[in-house]
């Protein structure tokens, strides 16, 4: 497919955003977007700049660097060079009125600099509204994500088994996996919107490394290189026969991600109880995916699935020990962690063409993390998988 964003695609995104803003914040006058991922969503380029959207549909992208690249990459005409925020007034004169910003992204210092030059009456949060618009993917976005999903499946089933060898460290594996991912179309970065989240390609663990506690809000674990870099993998932990290998990676193409987890058993058959736990996670994923239909409430889906599991299985489900994730899945797109979340308290109904990663997993003491993760598109017939679907533990000899 042609991966270049068109004016029609961008106009549709802007129209949906303005409709949602007017519904949720009827008195809004101006939106200021400082986040580069949101700027990319509305312009097709990712620069150091400020995107201004006015009630009524007028848009201006003010770029500090690189204006030349922005003009080359974006189909928009309304791109302007910027030396300071004062330059916005050359295009948008008068008061900004009721102004909405990304409160999760724009720092206090940046906001103060903006307010120094732009006359703002009040400040509101636009984060949830933007993410709500981004949650429903266009055919253009879905095509990119399906392409990512196909490559992700190939990596998990064909490439990774050939990389595993006795004595390699987790870091050795991550290095070789990253190289192969890049050669197979991976964009080189896996983006999270969660504040101060640094993940790399994902989480990788040999044996019980995948149970090691981290600050990351997910089921898996990682020893990491050091306390300063806790999520990449260990230089000391070496692969040995009988190890489970837990590989949870994002795969991004032109900004859009898929998310997939595959577990391997190196040099030996996994024990029967390990296989049973893993297959139970596969069954949970399958039952959850069937509920991903337009109109379904994520909180209800979560309660239905969790309520069907017995107490013995719930122990160390979605984590290990006291560190357990309180969700079954999450939206995905330009970030890996987007709404909607399949968890309690998320009651906005699902819509067709939302994309959700489902990741039921279970920690097994003394062994490691088992379970699956795959990426699904919400359809009237339930979730349609774009990453191959949950699979048995792959044995590698």
Short mmCIF file of C-alpha atoms in Angstrom, two decimals:
data_model
loop_
_atom_site.label_atom_id
_atom_site.label_comp_id
_atom_site.label_asym_id
_atom_site.label_seq_id
_atom_site.Cartn_x
_atom_site.Cartn_y
_atom_site.Cartn_z
CA UNK A 1 0.00 0.00 0.00
CA UNK A 2 0.98 3.65 -0.41
CA UNK A 3 2.16 4.64 3.08
CA UNK A 4 2.04 8.40 2.44
CA UNK A 5 -0.67 10.23 4.34
CA UNK A 6 -3.14 12.07 2.12
CA UNK A 7 -5.03 15.29 2.69
CA UNK A 8 -8.27 13.29 2.77
CA UNK A 9 -6.95 11.03 5.54
CA UNK A 10 -5.78 13.99 7.62
CA UNK A 11 -9.02 15.89 7.00
CA UNK A 12 -11.03 12.93 8.28
CA UNK A 13 -8.97 12.78 11.46
CA UNK A 14 -9.38 16.53 12.04
CA UNK A 15 -13.12 16.36 11.41
CA UNK A 16 -13.61 13.52 13.90
CA UNK A 17 -11.52 15.35 16.47
CA UNK A 18 -13.47 18.59 16.16
CA UNK A 19 -16.77 16.68 16.43
CA UNK A 20 -15.60 14.94 19.57
CA UNK A 21 -14.19 18.14 21.11
CA UNK A 22 -17.48 19.93 20.49
CA UNK A 23 -19.40 17.07 22.08
CA UNK A 24 -17.15 16.79 25.14
CA UNK A 25 -16.13 20.47 25.54
CA UNK A 26 -18.79 22.64 23.86
CA UNK A 27 -17.13 25.94 24.84
CA UNK A 28 -13.67 25.11 23.47
CA UNK A 29 -11.94 27.63 21.23
CA UNK A 30 -8.32 26.49 20.78
CA UNK A 31 -6.28 23.29 21.09
CA UNK A 32 -2.50 23.39 21.39
CA UNK A 33 -0.72 20.09 20.76
CA UNK A 34 2.93 19.86 21.81
CA UNK A 35 3.24 16.05 21.71
CA UNK A 36 5.06 14.85 18.61
CA UNK A 37 3.00 11.68 18.22
CA UNK A 38 -0.23 13.67 18.23
CA UNK A 39 1.34 16.14 15.81
CA UNK A 40 2.23 13.23 13.55
CA UNK A 41 -1.35 11.96 13.72
CA UNK A 42 -2.76 15.26 12.46
CA UNK A 43 0.03 16.36 10.09
CA UNK A 44 1.95 13.31 8.85
CA UNK A 45 5.28 14.64 10.10
CA UNK A 46 6.99 14.64 13.49
CA UNK A 47 8.93 17.82 14.26
CA UNK A 48 9.79 20.22 17.07
CA UNK A 49 6.76 22.46 16.88
CA UNK A 50 3.31 23.42 18.10
CA UNK A 51 0.08 22.37 16.41
CA UNK A 52 -2.81 24.83 16.76
CA UNK A 53 -6.39 23.73 16.07
CA UNK A 54 -9.25 26.21 16.23
CA UNK A 55 -12.95 25.54 16.73
CA UNK A 56 -14.26 25.74 13.21
CA UNK A 57 -11.51 23.66 11.69
CA UNK A 58 -8.64 26.03 11.02
CA UNK A 59 -5.29 24.38 11.68
CA UNK A 60 -1.74 25.68 11.78
CA UNK A 61 1.48 23.76 12.37
CA UNK A 62 4.28 26.00 13.65
CA UNK A 63 7.66 24.30 13.29
CA UNK A 64 10.90 25.27 14.98
CA UNK A 65 12.86 22.41 13.42
CA UNK A 66 12.76 21.13 10.77
CA UNK A 67 10.44 23.35 8.75
CA UNK A 68 11.94 22.04 5.51
CA UNK A 69 11.31 18.43 6.42
CA UNK A 70 7.78 19.18 7.61
CA UNK A 71 6.99 20.77 4.24
CA UNK A 72 8.43 17.74 2.45
CA UNK A 73 6.63 15.08 4.50
CA UNK A 74 3.22 16.62 5.20
CA UNK A 75 0.52 17.22 2.57
CA UNK A 76 -0.77 20.19 4.60
CA UNK A 77 -0.40 23.74 3.32
CA UNK A 78 -0.78 25.38 6.73
CA UNK A 79 2.81 24.82 7.97
CA UNK A 80 4.77 27.84 9.20
CA UNK A 81 8.33 28.40 10.44
CA UNK A 82 8.52 29.39 14.11
CA UNK A 83 11.21 31.17 16.10
CA UNK A 84 9.04 31.77 19.19
CA UNK A 85 5.44 31.18 20.20
CA UNK A 86 4.79 34.84 19.34
CA UNK A 87 4.81 33.75 15.68
CA UNK A 88 1.48 32.00 16.20
CA UNK A 89 -0.17 35.44 16.45
CA UNK A 90 0.80 36.21 12.85
CA UNK A 91 -1.72 33.54 11.78
CA UNK A 92 -4.11 33.34 14.73
CA UNK A 93 -4.67 36.84 16.08
CA UNK A 94 -6.83 37.62 19.08
CA UNK A 95 -7.52 35.57 22.18
CA UNK A 96 -7.12 31.82 22.26
CA UNK A 97 -10.09 31.74 24.64
CA UNK A 98 -10.86 28.40 26.29
CA UNK A 99 -7.67 26.50 25.44
CA UNK A 100 -7.00 22.78 25.76
CA UNK A 101 -3.54 21.20 25.99
CA UNK A 102 -2.01 17.76 26.56
CA UNK A 103 -1.66 17.92 30.33
CA UNK A 104 0.18 14.57 30.33
CA UNK A 105 2.80 15.94 27.92
CA UNK A 106 3.11 19.73 28.13
CA UNK A 107 5.41 20.71 30.98
CA UNK A 108 4.68 23.59 33.32
CA UNK A 109 7.70 25.43 31.90
CA UNK A 110 6.44 25.03 28.33
CA UNK A 111 2.95 26.11 29.30
CA UNK A 112 4.34 29.24 30.96
CA UNK A 113 6.29 30.10 27.82
CA UNK A 114 3.17 29.61 25.69
CA UNK A 115 1.08 31.79 28.01
CA UNK A 116 3.72 34.52 27.83
CA UNK A 117 2.88 35.12 24.16
CA UNK A 118 -0.59 33.68 23.56
CA UNK A 119 -3.65 35.24 25.25
CA UNK A 120 -5.35 32.28 26.97
CA UNK A 121 -8.52 32.60 29.04
CA UNK A 122 -8.56 29.12 30.59
CA UNK A 123 -6.73 25.78 30.37
CA UNK A 124 -8.32 22.35 29.98
CA UNK A 125 -7.06 18.82 29.27
CA UNK A 126 -7.36 17.44 25.75
CA UNK A 127 -5.49 14.13 26.30
CA UNK A 128 -8.52 11.87 26.65
CA UNK A 129 -10.29 13.43 23.68
CA UNK A 130 -7.33 12.96 21.32
CA UNK A 131 -6.82 9.37 22.44
CA UNK A 132 -10.54 8.70 21.99
CA UNK A 133 -10.31 9.80 18.36
CA UNK A 134 -7.11 7.87 17.78
CA UNK A 135 -8.65 4.71 19.25
CA UNK A 136 -10.83 4.11 16.16
CA UNK A 137 -8.56 3.31 13.24
CA UNK A 138 -9.13 4.28 9.63
CA UNK A 139 -8.66 1.77 6.77
CA UNK A 140 -5.27 3.42 6.14
CA UNK A 141 -4.18 2.80 9.74
CA UNK A 142 -5.57 -0.73 9.83
CA UNK A 143 -3.62 -1.65 6.71
CA UNK A 144 -0.37 -0.51 8.34
CA UNK A 145 -1.16 -2.44 11.52
CA UNK A 146 -2.07 -5.58 9.60
CA UNK A 147 1.26 -5.34 7.78
CA UNK A 148 3.02 -5.00 11.11
CA UNK A 149 1.10 -7.99 12.44
CA UNK A 150 2.16 -10.20 9.55
CA UNK A 151 5.83 -9.38 10.09
CA UNK A 152 5.42 -9.85 13.84
CA UNK A 153 4.00 -13.34 13.33
CA UNK A 154 6.89 -14.21 11.02
CA UNK A 155 9.39 -13.04 13.65
CA UNK A 156 7.75 -15.11 16.40
CA UNK A 157 7.37 -18.34 14.45
CA UNK A 158 10.24 -18.39 11.93
CA UNK A 159 12.99 -16.05 13.05
CA UNK A 160 13.22 -16.27 16.84
CA UNK A 161 13.55 -20.09 17.13
CA UNK A 162 16.63 -19.96 14.89
CA UNK A 163 18.28 -17.31 17.08
CA UNK A 164 18.20 -19.25 20.35
CA UNK A 165 21.39 -21.09 21.27
CA UNK A 166 22.81 -22.45 24.48
CA UNK A 167 25.03 -20.06 26.42
CA UNK A 168 23.84 -16.82 24.85
CA UNK A 169 22.91 -14.05 27.27
CA UNK A 170 19.58 -12.24 27.27
CA UNK A 171 21.41 -9.17 25.92
CA UNK A 172 22.96 -11.27 23.12
CA UNK A 173 19.48 -12.43 22.19
CA UNK A 174 17.97 -8.93 22.32
CA UNK A 175 20.79 -7.59 20.12
CA UNK A 176 20.33 -10.29 17.48
CA UNK A 177 16.54 -10.06 17.65
CA UNK A 178 16.64 -6.28 17.19
CA UNK A 179 18.86 -6.65 14.13
CA UNK A 180 16.50 -9.18 12.54
CA UNK A 181 13.46 -7.10 13.38
CA UNK A 182 14.99 -4.06 11.70
CA UNK A 183 15.84 -6.08 8.61
CA UNK A 184 12.22 -7.28 8.49
CA UNK A 185 10.64 -3.84 8.53
CA UNK A 186 10.62 -2.83 12.21
CA UNK A 187 10.80 0.95 12.67
CA UNK A 188 13.45 0.77 15.42
CA UNK A 189 11.41 2.17 18.32
CA UNK A 190 8.44 0.94 20.34
CA UNK A 191 6.52 3.90 21.72
CA UNK A 192 4.64 4.07 25.02
CA UNK A 193 2.67 7.05 26.22
CA UNK A 194 2.93 6.12 29.91
CA UNK A 195 4.99 8.76 31.72
CA UNK A 196 8.71 7.90 31.95
CA UNK A 197 8.30 4.49 30.33
CA UNK A 198 11.40 3.20 28.53
CA UNK A 199 11.07 -0.30 27.13
CA UNK A 200 13.13 -0.81 23.97
CA UNK A 201 11.75 -3.59 21.77
CA UNK A 202 9.86 -5.18 24.66
CA UNK A 203 10.46 -7.61 27.52
CA UNK A 204 12.64 -10.70 27.18
CA UNK A 205 13.40 -13.21 29.92
CA UNK A 206 15.07 -16.61 30.21
CA UNK A 207 13.48 -18.79 32.88
CA UNK A 208 12.65 -16.97 36.09
CA UNK A 209 14.02 -13.68 34.74
CA UNK A 210 10.54 -13.14 33.31
CA UNK A 211 9.18 -13.08 36.89
CA UNK A 212 11.59 -10.45 38.19
CA UNK A 213 9.79 -7.34 39.50
CA UNK A 214 9.84 -4.12 37.49
CA UNK A 215 8.03 -0.77 37.59
CA UNK A 216 6.46 -1.49 34.19
CA UNK A 217 2.69 -2.04 34.40
CA UNK A 218 2.48 -5.42 32.72
CA UNK A 219 2.45 -9.11 33.64
CA UNK A 220 6.03 -9.93 32.63
CA UNK A 221 9.29 -9.11 34.33
CA UNK A 222 12.94 -8.55 33.51
CA UNK A 223 16.22 -8.38 35.41
CA UNK A 224 17.57 -5.75 33.03
CA UNK A 225 21.14 -4.67 32.39
CA UNK A 226 21.36 -2.68 35.62
CA UNK A 227 19.15 -0.74 38.05
CA UNK A 228 19.48 2.21 35.66
CA UNK A 229 18.25 0.16 32.66
CA UNK A 230 15.84 -2.40 34.10
CA UNK A 231 13.90 -3.63 31.05
CA UNK A 232 16.30 -4.69 28.28
CA UNK A 233 17.74 -8.00 29.49
CA UNK A 234 20.63 -9.30 31.54
CA UNK A 235 24.24 -9.74 30.43
CA UNK A 236 24.76 -12.40 33.10
CA UNK A 237 21.71 -14.63 32.55
CA UNK A 238 22.68 -17.28 29.98
CA UNK A 239 20.34 -19.60 28.11
CA UNK A 240 20.45 -23.23 29.20
CA UNK A 241 18.54 -26.38 28.33
CA UNK A 242 15.14 -26.57 29.99
CA UNK A 243 14.66 -22.79 30.11
CA UNK A 244 11.43 -21.15 29.09
CA UNK A 245 12.08 -18.11 26.89
CA UNK A 246 9.54 -15.30 27.28
CA UNK A 247 9.46 -12.82 24.37
CA UNK A 248 7.00 -9.91 24.56
CA UNK A 249 7.71 -7.41 21.78
CA UNK A 250 6.08 -4.55 19.96
CA UNK A 251 6.56 -4.30 16.22
CA UNK A 252 6.08 -0.90 14.58
CA UNK A 253 5.69 0.08 10.92
CA UNK A 254 5.36 3.75 9.90
CA UNK A 255 4.47 4.59 13.49
CA UNK A 256 1.81 1.90 13.99
CA UNK A 257 2.37 -1.07 16.29
CA UNK A 258 1.28 -4.61 16.83
CA UNK A 259 1.92 -6.41 20.12
CA UNK A 260 2.66 -10.11 20.51
CA UNK A 261 4.08 -12.50 23.08
CA UNK A 262 5.40 -15.98 22.35
CA UNK A 263 6.89 -18.43 24.83
CA UNK A 264 9.53 -21.02 23.84
CA UNK A 265 10.99 -24.04 25.60
CA UNK A 266 14.68 -24.45 24.88
CA UNK A 267 16.22 -27.89 24.66
CA UNK A 268 13.46 -29.78 26.48
CA UNK A 269 9.72 -30.38 26.55
CA UNK A 270 7.93 -28.13 29.04
CA UNK A 271 6.38 -29.86 32.05
CA UNK A 272 2.72 -30.83 31.80
CA UNK A 273 1.62 -28.28 34.43
CA UNK A 274 3.40 -25.53 32.50
CA UNK A 275 1.65 -26.57 29.30
CA UNK A 276 -1.73 -26.64 31.06
CA UNK A 277 -1.28 -23.14 32.46
CA UNK A 278 -0.19 -21.84 29.07
CA UNK A 279 -3.12 -23.43 27.27
CA UNK A 280 -5.51 -22.00 29.83
CA UNK A 281 -4.16 -18.56 28.93
CA UNK A 282 -4.75 -19.39 25.26
CA UNK A 283 -8.35 -20.31 26.06
CA UNK A 284 -8.84 -17.08 28.04
CA UNK A 285 -7.51 -15.07 25.11
CA UNK A 286 -9.87 -16.85 22.73
CA UNK A 287 -12.92 -16.25 24.96
CA UNK A 288 -11.98 -12.61 25.50
CA UNK A 289 -11.44 -12.01 21.79
CA UNK A 290 -14.95 -13.31 21.05
CA UNK A 291 -16.34 -10.50 23.24
CA UNK A 292 -14.56 -7.70 21.34
CA UNK A 293 -17.66 -6.45 19.54
CA UNK A 294 -18.99 -2.90 19.00
CA UNK A 295 -21.08 -1.79 21.98
CA UNK A 296 -19.45 -4.13 24.50
CA UNK A 297 -18.09 -2.44 27.62
CA UNK A 298 -14.46 -3.23 28.48
CA UNK A 299 -15.22 -3.36 32.21
CA UNK A 300 -17.96 -5.92 31.64
CA UNK A 301 -15.66 -8.05 29.48
CA UNK A 302 -13.02 -7.99 32.22
CA UNK A 303 -15.52 -8.96 34.93
CA UNK A 304 -16.98 -11.75 32.80
CA UNK A 305 -13.60 -13.36 32.15
CA UNK A 306 -12.06 -12.85 35.61
CA UNK A 307 -15.28 -14.05 37.26
CA UNK A 308 -15.07 -17.31 35.32
CA UNK A 309 -11.61 -18.23 36.68
CA UNK A 310 -11.10 -20.23 39.85
CA UNK A 311 -9.05 -18.93 42.74
CA UNK A 312 -6.17 -21.36 42.21
CA UNK A 313 -5.62 -20.13 38.66
CA UNK A 314 -5.95 -16.48 39.65
CA UNK A 315 -2.92 -16.85 41.91
CA UNK A 316 -0.03 -15.37 39.90
CA UNK A 317 -2.36 -14.63 36.97
CA UNK A 318 -1.33 -11.49 35.06
CA UNK A 319 1.90 -11.26 37.01
CA UNK A 320 3.72 -12.90 39.88
CA UNK A 321 3.35 -12.50 43.61
CA UNK A 322 2.08 -9.09 44.66
CA UNK A 323 2.95 -7.61 41.26
CA UNK A 324 -0.11 -8.28 39.13
CA UNK A 325 -1.53 -6.23 36.26
CA UNK A 326 -5.22 -5.40 36.67
CA UNK A 327 -6.20 -5.68 33.02
CA UNK A 328 -6.54 -8.28 30.28
CA UNK A 329 -5.76 -6.10 27.29
CA UNK A 330 -5.10 -2.60 26.02
CA UNK A 331 -5.62 -0.48 22.96
CA UNK A 332 -2.73 -0.09 20.55
CA UNK A 333 -1.81 2.16 17.65
CA UNK A 334 0.77 4.95 17.50
CA UNK A 335 1.48 3.98 21.12
CA UNK A 336 1.49 0.46 22.50
CA UNK A 337 -0.54 1.54 25.55
CA UNK A 338 -3.68 3.29 24.36
CA UNK A 339 -7.36 3.17 25.32
CA UNK A 340 -9.53 1.24 25.53
CA UNK A 341 -8.27 -0.93 28.38
CA UNK A 342 -9.97 -4.24 29.16
CA UNK A 343 -10.19 -3.57 32.88
CA UNK A 344 -12.57 -2.49 35.63
CA UNK A 345 -13.77 1.09 35.37
CA UNK A 346 -13.51 1.35 31.59
CA UNK A 347 -17.14 1.64 30.57
CA UNK A 348 -17.09 3.51 27.25
CA UNK A 349 -18.43 1.01 24.69
CA UNK A 350 -16.08 -0.52 22.15
CA UNK A 351 -16.37 0.69 18.56
CA UNK A 352 -15.70 -1.12 15.32
CA UNK A 353 -12.07 -0.80 14.13
CA UNK A 354 -10.59 -0.23 17.55
CA UNK A 355 -7.46 -2.35 17.92
CA UNK A 356 -6.73 -4.17 21.17
CA UNK A 357 -3.88 -6.39 22.36
CA UNK A 358 -5.05 -9.21 24.64
CA UNK A 359 -2.40 -10.67 26.95
CA UNK A 360 -3.50 -13.28 29.50
CA UNK A 361 -0.36 -14.54 31.23
CA UNK A 362 0.55 -16.45 34.35
CA UNK A 363 3.71 -16.65 36.42
CA UNK A 364 4.88 -20.10 37.51
CA UNK A 365 7.19 -20.19 40.51
CA UNK A 366 10.66 -21.47 39.73
CA UNK A 367 9.89 -21.65 36.00
CA UNK A 368 8.88 -18.33 34.45
CA UNK A 369 6.03 -16.55 32.73
CA UNK A 370 3.70 -18.38 30.35
CA UNK A 371 0.79 -17.10 28.30
CA UNK A 372 0.07 -15.29 25.10
CA UNK A 373 -0.48 -11.88 23.59
CA UNK A 374 -1.96 -11.00 20.23
CA UNK A 375 -3.45 -7.98 18.53
CA UNK A 376 -7.12 -7.88 17.49
CA UNK A 377 -9.39 -5.58 15.50
CA UNK A 378 -12.88 -5.05 16.98
CA UNK A 379 -15.55 -6.31 14.55
CA UNK A 380 -19.25 -7.30 14.81
CA UNK A 381 -18.09 -10.93 14.80
CA UNK A 382 -15.61 -10.45 17.65
CA UNK A 383 -11.91 -9.69 17.62
CA UNK A 384 -10.10 -10.43 14.37
CA UNK A 385 -6.49 -11.38 15.06
CA UNK A 386 -3.74 -9.75 12.98
CA UNK A 387 -0.72 -11.40 14.66
CA UNK A 388 -1.45 -15.08 14.13
CA UNK A 389 -3.33 -15.93 17.33
CA UNK A 390 -2.30 -17.56 20.57
CA UNK A 391 -0.02 -20.56 20.04
CA UNK A 392 1.36 -23.40 22.14
CA UNK A 393 4.80 -23.09 23.66
CA UNK A 394 7.25 -23.57 20.78
CA UNK A 395 9.89 -26.20 21.51
CA UNK A 396 13.36 -25.35 20.23
CA UNK A 397 16.11 -28.00 20.01
#
